[in-house]
Short mmCIF file of C-alpha atoms and ligand atoms in Angstrom, two decimals:
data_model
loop_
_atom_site.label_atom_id
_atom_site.label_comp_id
_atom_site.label_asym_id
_atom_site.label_seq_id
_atom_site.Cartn_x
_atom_site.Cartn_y
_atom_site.Cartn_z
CA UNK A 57 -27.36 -24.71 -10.22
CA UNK A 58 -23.54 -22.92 -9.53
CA UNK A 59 -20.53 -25.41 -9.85
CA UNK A 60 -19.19 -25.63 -6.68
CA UNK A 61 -15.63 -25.89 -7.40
CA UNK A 62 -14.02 -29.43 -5.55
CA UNK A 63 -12.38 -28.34 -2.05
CA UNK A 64 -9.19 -29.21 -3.41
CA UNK A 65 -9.21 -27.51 -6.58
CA UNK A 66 -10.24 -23.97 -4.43
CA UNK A 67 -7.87 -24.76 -1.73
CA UNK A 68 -5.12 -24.81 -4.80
CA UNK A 69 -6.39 -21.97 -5.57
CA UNK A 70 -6.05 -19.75 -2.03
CA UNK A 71 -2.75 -21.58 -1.68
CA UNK A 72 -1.37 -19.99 -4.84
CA UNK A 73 -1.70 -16.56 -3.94
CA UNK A 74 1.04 -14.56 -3.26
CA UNK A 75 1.20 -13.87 0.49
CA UNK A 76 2.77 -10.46 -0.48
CA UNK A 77 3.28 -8.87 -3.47
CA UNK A 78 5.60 -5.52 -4.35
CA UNK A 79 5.89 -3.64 -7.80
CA UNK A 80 8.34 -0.98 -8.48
CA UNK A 81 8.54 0.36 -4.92
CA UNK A 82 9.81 4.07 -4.62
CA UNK A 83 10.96 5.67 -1.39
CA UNK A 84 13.06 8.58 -0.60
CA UNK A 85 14.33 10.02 2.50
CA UNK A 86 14.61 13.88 1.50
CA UNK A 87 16.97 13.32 -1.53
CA UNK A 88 18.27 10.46 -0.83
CA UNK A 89 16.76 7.36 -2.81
CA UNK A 90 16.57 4.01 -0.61
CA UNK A 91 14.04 1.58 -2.80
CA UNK A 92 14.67 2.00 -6.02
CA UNK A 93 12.04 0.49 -8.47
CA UNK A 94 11.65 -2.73 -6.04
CA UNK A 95 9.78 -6.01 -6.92
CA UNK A 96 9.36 -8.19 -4.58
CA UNK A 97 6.79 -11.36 -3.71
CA UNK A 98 6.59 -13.72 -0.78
CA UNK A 99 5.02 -17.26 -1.46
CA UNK A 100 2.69 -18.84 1.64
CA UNK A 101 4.90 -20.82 3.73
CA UNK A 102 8.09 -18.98 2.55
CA UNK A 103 10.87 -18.35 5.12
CA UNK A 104 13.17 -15.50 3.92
CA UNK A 105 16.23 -14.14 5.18
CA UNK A 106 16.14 -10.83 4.11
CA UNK A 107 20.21 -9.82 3.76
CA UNK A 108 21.61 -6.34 3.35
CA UNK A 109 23.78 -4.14 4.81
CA UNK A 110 23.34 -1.35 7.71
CA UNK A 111 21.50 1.17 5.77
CA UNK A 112 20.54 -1.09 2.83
CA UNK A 113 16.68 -0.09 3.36
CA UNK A 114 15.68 -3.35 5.03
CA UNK A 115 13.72 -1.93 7.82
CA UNK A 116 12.34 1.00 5.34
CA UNK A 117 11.22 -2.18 3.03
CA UNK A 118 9.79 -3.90 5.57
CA UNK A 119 7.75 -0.98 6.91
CA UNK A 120 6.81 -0.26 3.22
CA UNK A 121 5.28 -3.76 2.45
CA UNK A 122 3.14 -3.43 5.83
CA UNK A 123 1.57 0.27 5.16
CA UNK A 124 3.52 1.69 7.71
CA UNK A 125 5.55 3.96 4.75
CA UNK A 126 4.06 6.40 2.35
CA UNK A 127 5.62 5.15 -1.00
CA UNK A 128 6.63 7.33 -3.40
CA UNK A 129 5.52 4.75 -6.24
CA UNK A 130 4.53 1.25 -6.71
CA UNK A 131 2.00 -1.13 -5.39
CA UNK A 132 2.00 -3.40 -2.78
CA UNK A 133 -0.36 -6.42 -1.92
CA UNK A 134 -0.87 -7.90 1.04
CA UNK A 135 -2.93 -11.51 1.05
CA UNK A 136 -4.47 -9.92 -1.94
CA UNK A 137 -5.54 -6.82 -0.74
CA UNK A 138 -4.28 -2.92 -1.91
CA UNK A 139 -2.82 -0.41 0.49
CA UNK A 140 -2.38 1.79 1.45
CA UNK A 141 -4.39 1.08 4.75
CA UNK A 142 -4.39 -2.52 5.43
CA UNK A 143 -8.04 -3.88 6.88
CA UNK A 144 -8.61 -4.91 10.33
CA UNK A 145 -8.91 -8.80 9.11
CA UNK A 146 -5.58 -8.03 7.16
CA UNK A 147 -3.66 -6.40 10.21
CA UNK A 148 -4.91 -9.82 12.26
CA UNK A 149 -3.00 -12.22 9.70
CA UNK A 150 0.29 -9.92 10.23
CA UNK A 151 2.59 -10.50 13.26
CA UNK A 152 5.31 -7.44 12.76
CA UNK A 153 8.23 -7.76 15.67
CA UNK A 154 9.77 -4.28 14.60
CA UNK A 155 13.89 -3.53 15.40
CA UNK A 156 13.27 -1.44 18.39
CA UNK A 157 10.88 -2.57 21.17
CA UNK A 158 7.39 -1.19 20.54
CA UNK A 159 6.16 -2.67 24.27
CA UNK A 160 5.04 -0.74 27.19
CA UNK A 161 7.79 -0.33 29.99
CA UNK A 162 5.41 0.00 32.33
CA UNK A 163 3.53 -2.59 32.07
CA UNK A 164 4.40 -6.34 32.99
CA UNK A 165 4.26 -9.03 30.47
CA UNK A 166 0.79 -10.30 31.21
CA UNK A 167 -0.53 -6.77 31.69
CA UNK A 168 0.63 -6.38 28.18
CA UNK A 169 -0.67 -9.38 26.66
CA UNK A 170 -4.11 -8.50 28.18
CA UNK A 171 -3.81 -5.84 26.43
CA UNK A 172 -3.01 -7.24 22.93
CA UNK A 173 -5.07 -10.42 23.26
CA UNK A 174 -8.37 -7.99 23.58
CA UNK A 175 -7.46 -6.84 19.80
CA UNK A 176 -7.47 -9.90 17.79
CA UNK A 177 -9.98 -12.68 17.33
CA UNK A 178 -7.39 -15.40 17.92
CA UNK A 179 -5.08 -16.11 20.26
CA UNK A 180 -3.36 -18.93 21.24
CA UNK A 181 -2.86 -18.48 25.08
CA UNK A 182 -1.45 -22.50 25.76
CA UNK A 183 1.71 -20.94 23.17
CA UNK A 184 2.05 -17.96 24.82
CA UNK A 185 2.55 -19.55 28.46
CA UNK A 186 4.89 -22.36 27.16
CA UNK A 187 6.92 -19.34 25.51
CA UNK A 188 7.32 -17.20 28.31
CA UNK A 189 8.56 -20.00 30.25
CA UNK A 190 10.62 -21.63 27.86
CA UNK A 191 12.13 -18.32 27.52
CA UNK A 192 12.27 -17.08 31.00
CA UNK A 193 10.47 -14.20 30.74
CA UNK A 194 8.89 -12.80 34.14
CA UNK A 195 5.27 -12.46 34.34
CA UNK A 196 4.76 -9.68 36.82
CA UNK A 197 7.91 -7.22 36.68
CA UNK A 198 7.90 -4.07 34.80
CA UNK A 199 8.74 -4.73 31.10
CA UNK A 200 11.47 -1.79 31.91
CA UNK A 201 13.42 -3.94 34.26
CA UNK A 202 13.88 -7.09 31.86
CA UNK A 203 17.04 -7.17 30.18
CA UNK A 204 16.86 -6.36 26.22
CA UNK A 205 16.74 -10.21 24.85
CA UNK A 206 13.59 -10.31 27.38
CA UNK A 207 12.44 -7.83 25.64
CA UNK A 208 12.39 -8.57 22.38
CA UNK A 209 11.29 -12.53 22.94
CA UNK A 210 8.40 -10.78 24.54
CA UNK A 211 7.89 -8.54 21.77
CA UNK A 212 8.10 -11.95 19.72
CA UNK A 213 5.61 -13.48 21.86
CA UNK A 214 3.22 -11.08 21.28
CA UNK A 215 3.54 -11.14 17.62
CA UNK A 216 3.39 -15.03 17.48
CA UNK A 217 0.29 -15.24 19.47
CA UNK A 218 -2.34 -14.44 17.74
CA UNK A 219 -1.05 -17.00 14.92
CA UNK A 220 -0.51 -14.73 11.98
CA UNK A 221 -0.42 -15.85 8.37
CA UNK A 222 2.73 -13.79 7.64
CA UNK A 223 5.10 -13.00 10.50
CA UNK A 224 7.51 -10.43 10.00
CA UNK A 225 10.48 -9.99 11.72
CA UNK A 226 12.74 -6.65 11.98
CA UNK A 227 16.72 -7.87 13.30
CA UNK A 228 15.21 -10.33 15.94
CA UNK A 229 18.42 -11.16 17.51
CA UNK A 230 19.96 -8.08 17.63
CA UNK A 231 20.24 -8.11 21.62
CA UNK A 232 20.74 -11.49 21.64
CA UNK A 233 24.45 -13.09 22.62
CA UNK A 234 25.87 -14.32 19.05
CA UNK A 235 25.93 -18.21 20.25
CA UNK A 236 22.76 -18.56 21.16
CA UNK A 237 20.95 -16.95 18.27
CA UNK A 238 21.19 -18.95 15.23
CA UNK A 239 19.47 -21.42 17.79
CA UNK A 240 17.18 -19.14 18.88
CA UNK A 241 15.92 -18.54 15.45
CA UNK A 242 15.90 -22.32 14.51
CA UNK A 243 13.09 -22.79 17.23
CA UNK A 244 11.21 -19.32 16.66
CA UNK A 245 10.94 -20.63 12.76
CA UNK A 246 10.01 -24.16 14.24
CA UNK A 247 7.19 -22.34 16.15
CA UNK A 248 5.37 -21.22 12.89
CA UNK A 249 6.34 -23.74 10.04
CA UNK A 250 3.54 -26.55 10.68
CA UNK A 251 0.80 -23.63 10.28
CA UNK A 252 2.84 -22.68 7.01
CA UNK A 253 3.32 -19.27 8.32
CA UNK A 254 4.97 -17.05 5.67
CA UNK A 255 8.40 -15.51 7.56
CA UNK A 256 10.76 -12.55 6.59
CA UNK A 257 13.40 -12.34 8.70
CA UNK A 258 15.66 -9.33 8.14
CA UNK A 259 19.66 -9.68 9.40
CA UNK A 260 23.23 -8.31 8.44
CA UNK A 261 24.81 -11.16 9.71
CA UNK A 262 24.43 -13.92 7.05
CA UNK A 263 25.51 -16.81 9.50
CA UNK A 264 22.57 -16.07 11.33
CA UNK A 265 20.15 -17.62 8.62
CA UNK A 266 22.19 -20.74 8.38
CA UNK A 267 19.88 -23.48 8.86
CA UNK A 268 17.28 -20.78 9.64
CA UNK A 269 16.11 -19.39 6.53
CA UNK A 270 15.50 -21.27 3.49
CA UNK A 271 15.89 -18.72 0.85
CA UNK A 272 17.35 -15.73 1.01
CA UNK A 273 16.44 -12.19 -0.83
CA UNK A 274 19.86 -9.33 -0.74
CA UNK A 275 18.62 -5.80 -0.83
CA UNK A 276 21.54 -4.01 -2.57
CA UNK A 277 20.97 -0.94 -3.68
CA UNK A 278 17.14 -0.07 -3.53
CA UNK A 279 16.37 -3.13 -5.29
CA UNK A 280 16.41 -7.31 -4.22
CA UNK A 281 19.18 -8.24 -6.40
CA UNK A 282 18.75 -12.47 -5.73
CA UNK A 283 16.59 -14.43 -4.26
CA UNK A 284 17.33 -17.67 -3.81
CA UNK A 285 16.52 -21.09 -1.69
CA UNK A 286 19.91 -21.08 0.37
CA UNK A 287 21.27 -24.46 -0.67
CA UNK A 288 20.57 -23.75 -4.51
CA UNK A 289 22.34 -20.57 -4.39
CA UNK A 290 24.90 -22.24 -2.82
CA UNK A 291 25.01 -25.22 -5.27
CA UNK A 292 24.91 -23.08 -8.49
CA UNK A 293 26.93 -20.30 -7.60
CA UNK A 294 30.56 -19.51 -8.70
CA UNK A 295 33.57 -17.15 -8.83
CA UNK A 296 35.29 -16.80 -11.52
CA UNK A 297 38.21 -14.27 -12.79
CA UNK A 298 39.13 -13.42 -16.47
CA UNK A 299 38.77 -10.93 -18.53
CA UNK A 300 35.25 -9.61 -19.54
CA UNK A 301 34.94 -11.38 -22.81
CA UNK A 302 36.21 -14.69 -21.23
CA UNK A 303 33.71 -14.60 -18.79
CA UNK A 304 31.00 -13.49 -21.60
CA UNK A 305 32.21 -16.31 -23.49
CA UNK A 306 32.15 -18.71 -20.69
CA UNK A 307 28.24 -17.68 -20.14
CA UNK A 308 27.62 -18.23 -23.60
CA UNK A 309 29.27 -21.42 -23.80
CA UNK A 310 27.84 -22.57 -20.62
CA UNK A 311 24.30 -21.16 -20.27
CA UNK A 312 25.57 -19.08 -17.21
CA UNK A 313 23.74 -15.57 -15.97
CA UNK A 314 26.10 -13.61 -14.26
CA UNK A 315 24.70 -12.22 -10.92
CA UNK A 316 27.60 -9.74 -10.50
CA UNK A 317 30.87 -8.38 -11.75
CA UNK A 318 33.43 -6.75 -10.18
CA UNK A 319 37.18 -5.17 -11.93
CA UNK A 320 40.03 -6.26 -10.41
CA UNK A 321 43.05 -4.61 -11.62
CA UNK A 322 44.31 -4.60 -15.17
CA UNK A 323 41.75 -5.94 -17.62
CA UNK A 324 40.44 -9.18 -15.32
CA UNK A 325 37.35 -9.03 -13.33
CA UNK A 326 35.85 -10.97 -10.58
CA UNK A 327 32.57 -12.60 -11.60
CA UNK A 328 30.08 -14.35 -9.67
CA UNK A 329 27.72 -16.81 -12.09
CA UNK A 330 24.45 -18.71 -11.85
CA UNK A 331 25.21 -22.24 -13.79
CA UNK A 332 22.68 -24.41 -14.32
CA UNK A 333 21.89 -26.72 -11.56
CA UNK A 334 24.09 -30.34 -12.01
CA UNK A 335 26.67 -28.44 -14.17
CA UNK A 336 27.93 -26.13 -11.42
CA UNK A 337 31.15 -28.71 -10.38
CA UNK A 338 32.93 -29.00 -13.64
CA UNK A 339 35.72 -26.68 -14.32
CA UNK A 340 36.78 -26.90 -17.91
CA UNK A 341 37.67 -23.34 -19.36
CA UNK A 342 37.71 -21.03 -16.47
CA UNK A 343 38.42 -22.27 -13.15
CA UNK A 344 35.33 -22.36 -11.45
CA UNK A 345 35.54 -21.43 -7.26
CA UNK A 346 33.09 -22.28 -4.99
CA UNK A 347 31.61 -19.69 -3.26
CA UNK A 348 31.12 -19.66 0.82
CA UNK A 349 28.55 -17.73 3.02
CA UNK A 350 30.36 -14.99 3.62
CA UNK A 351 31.73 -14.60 0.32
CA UNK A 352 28.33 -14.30 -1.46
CA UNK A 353 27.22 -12.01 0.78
CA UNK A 354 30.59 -9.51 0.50
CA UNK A 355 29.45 -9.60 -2.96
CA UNK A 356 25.80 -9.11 -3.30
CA UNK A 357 24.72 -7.03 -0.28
P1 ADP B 212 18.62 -1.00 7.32
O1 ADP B 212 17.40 -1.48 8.01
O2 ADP B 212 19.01 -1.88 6.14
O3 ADP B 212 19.78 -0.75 8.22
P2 ADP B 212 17.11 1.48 7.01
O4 ADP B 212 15.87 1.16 6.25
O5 ADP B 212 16.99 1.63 8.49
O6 ADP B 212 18.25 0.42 6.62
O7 ADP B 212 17.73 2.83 6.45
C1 ADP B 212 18.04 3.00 5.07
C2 ADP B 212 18.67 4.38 4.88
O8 ADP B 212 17.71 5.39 5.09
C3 ADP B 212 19.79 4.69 5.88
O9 ADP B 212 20.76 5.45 5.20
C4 ADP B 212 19.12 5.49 6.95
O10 ADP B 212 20.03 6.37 7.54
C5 ADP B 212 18.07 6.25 6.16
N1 ADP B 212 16.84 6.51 6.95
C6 ADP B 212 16.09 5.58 7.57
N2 ADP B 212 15.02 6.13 8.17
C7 ADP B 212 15.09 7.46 7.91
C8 ADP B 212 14.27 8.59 8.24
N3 ADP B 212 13.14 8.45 8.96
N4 ADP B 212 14.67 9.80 7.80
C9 ADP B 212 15.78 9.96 7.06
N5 ADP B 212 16.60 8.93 6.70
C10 ADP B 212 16.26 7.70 7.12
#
């Protein structure tokens, strides 16, 4: 007779696979290099802020880890499963929102959720109707005449409805009015977290991830240089300036990594340090800053 393994045990099991997983991803436009050798993996139940600049490569990264890219090397794996071409039951655990509006202008919303909801196995129409109200999206007008933020929470509705296992989300707030959307994204991350959804969330504006996103990956040059939960990076990260072998020293001395450098002029430089968590607030030796927000990002994206 076959062991049948205790629910729990396989349950720990499914639960410890990767949701996504990326090795050494190449991509070029033409000459120009944009991933560069990228590793990457999501955990189930993540929610990332993925943080770079305009024209960092998050949209080409995000396209890349759902098949939509040809790669020019590496591997990527998607709830354990090769690409290139993703299987149907794959495609139904992915809910992609992409930056510009995929939806049908001439259609009206429910025309186009017809349409969608005849694709996947599940779909969770009591959501979808408390969404379109909540968000005041009109049922029976051409998608065309709504305004853009219409547009893409209805483009967001469509990707939330069929309750994927990994929901991926290009700029979401883009045409939305900057008060409104850290908000915005606070209840759009609310919608998914008690399924354990795993969320990327790509942005250029940091402050839109506060309270949002609980880790954070930076996409600096072709490659995620940190990723982080928010508050740790927050808690362990500082600035300090002195001269190369004082801040070598420092690390040394202190068991610190240093996430990045920058000269300054003369012989001092500008380095930003991972201490170990606890030991972050003392200052003996260098002078230790605290770093802000918008400061980490001006120096890792
Ligand atoms: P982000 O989403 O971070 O703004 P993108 O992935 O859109 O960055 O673009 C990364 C870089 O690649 C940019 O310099 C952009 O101009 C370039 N790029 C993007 N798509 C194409 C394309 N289809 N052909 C040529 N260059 C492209």
């Amino acid at each position: 007779m076959t062991a049948t393994p205790p629910a729990s045990v396989a349950n720990a099991h499914v639960a410890a696979r990767p949701t996504a997983t990326m090795r050494g991803l190449n991509l070029a436009y033409g000459k120009k290099p944009v991933l560069k050798g990228l590793d990457w993996q999501l955990q189930p139940g993540q929610v990332i802020g993925l943080l770079g600049r305009n024209g960092a490569g998050k949209t080409t990264l995000l396209e890349a880890m759902l098949g939509l890219r040809d790669l020019h090397g590496g591997t990527v794996e998607l709830f354990g499963e090769s690409g290139p071409q993703l299987s149907d039951g794959t495609r139904a655990r992915i809910g992609y929102v992409p930056q510009r509006s995929d939806l049908f202008e001439g259609f009206t919303a429910n025309e186009l959720l017809a349409y969608f909801r005849s694709f996947y196995p599940r779909w969770n129409t009591s959501k979808v109707d408390g969404l379109l109200s909540r968000w005041d999206i009109a049922r029976d007008q051409p998608i065309a005449r709504l305004s853009g933020g219409q547009q893409q929470r209805l483009s967001i509705i469509r990707a939330l409805a069929h309750e994927p296992d990994l929901l991926v989300l290009d700029e979401p707030v883009s045409s939305l009015d900057p008060a409104g959307r850290r908000e915005f994204l606070r209840e759009l991350v609310d919608q998914v977290l008690d399924r354990g959804t795993t969320v990327v969330l790509s942005t250029h504006i940091l402050s839109d991830l506060e309270r949002v996103a609980f880790n954070v990956a930076f996409l600096r040059d072709g490659r995620i240089a940190v990723q982080a939960p928010l508050d740790e990076l927050l808690d362990t990260t500082r600035q300090v300036t002195g001269t190369r072998e004082q801040v070598d020293a420092f690390c040394v001395q202190r068991n610190a990594q240093v996430l990045q450098r920058r000269a300054l002029g003369g012989d001092q430089e500008l380095a930003l340090l991972t201490l170990p968590s606890g030991a972050a607030a003392e200052d003996d030796g260098l002078p230790l800053q605290a770093v802000n927000l918008e400061e980490l990002f001006m120096e890792l994206a």
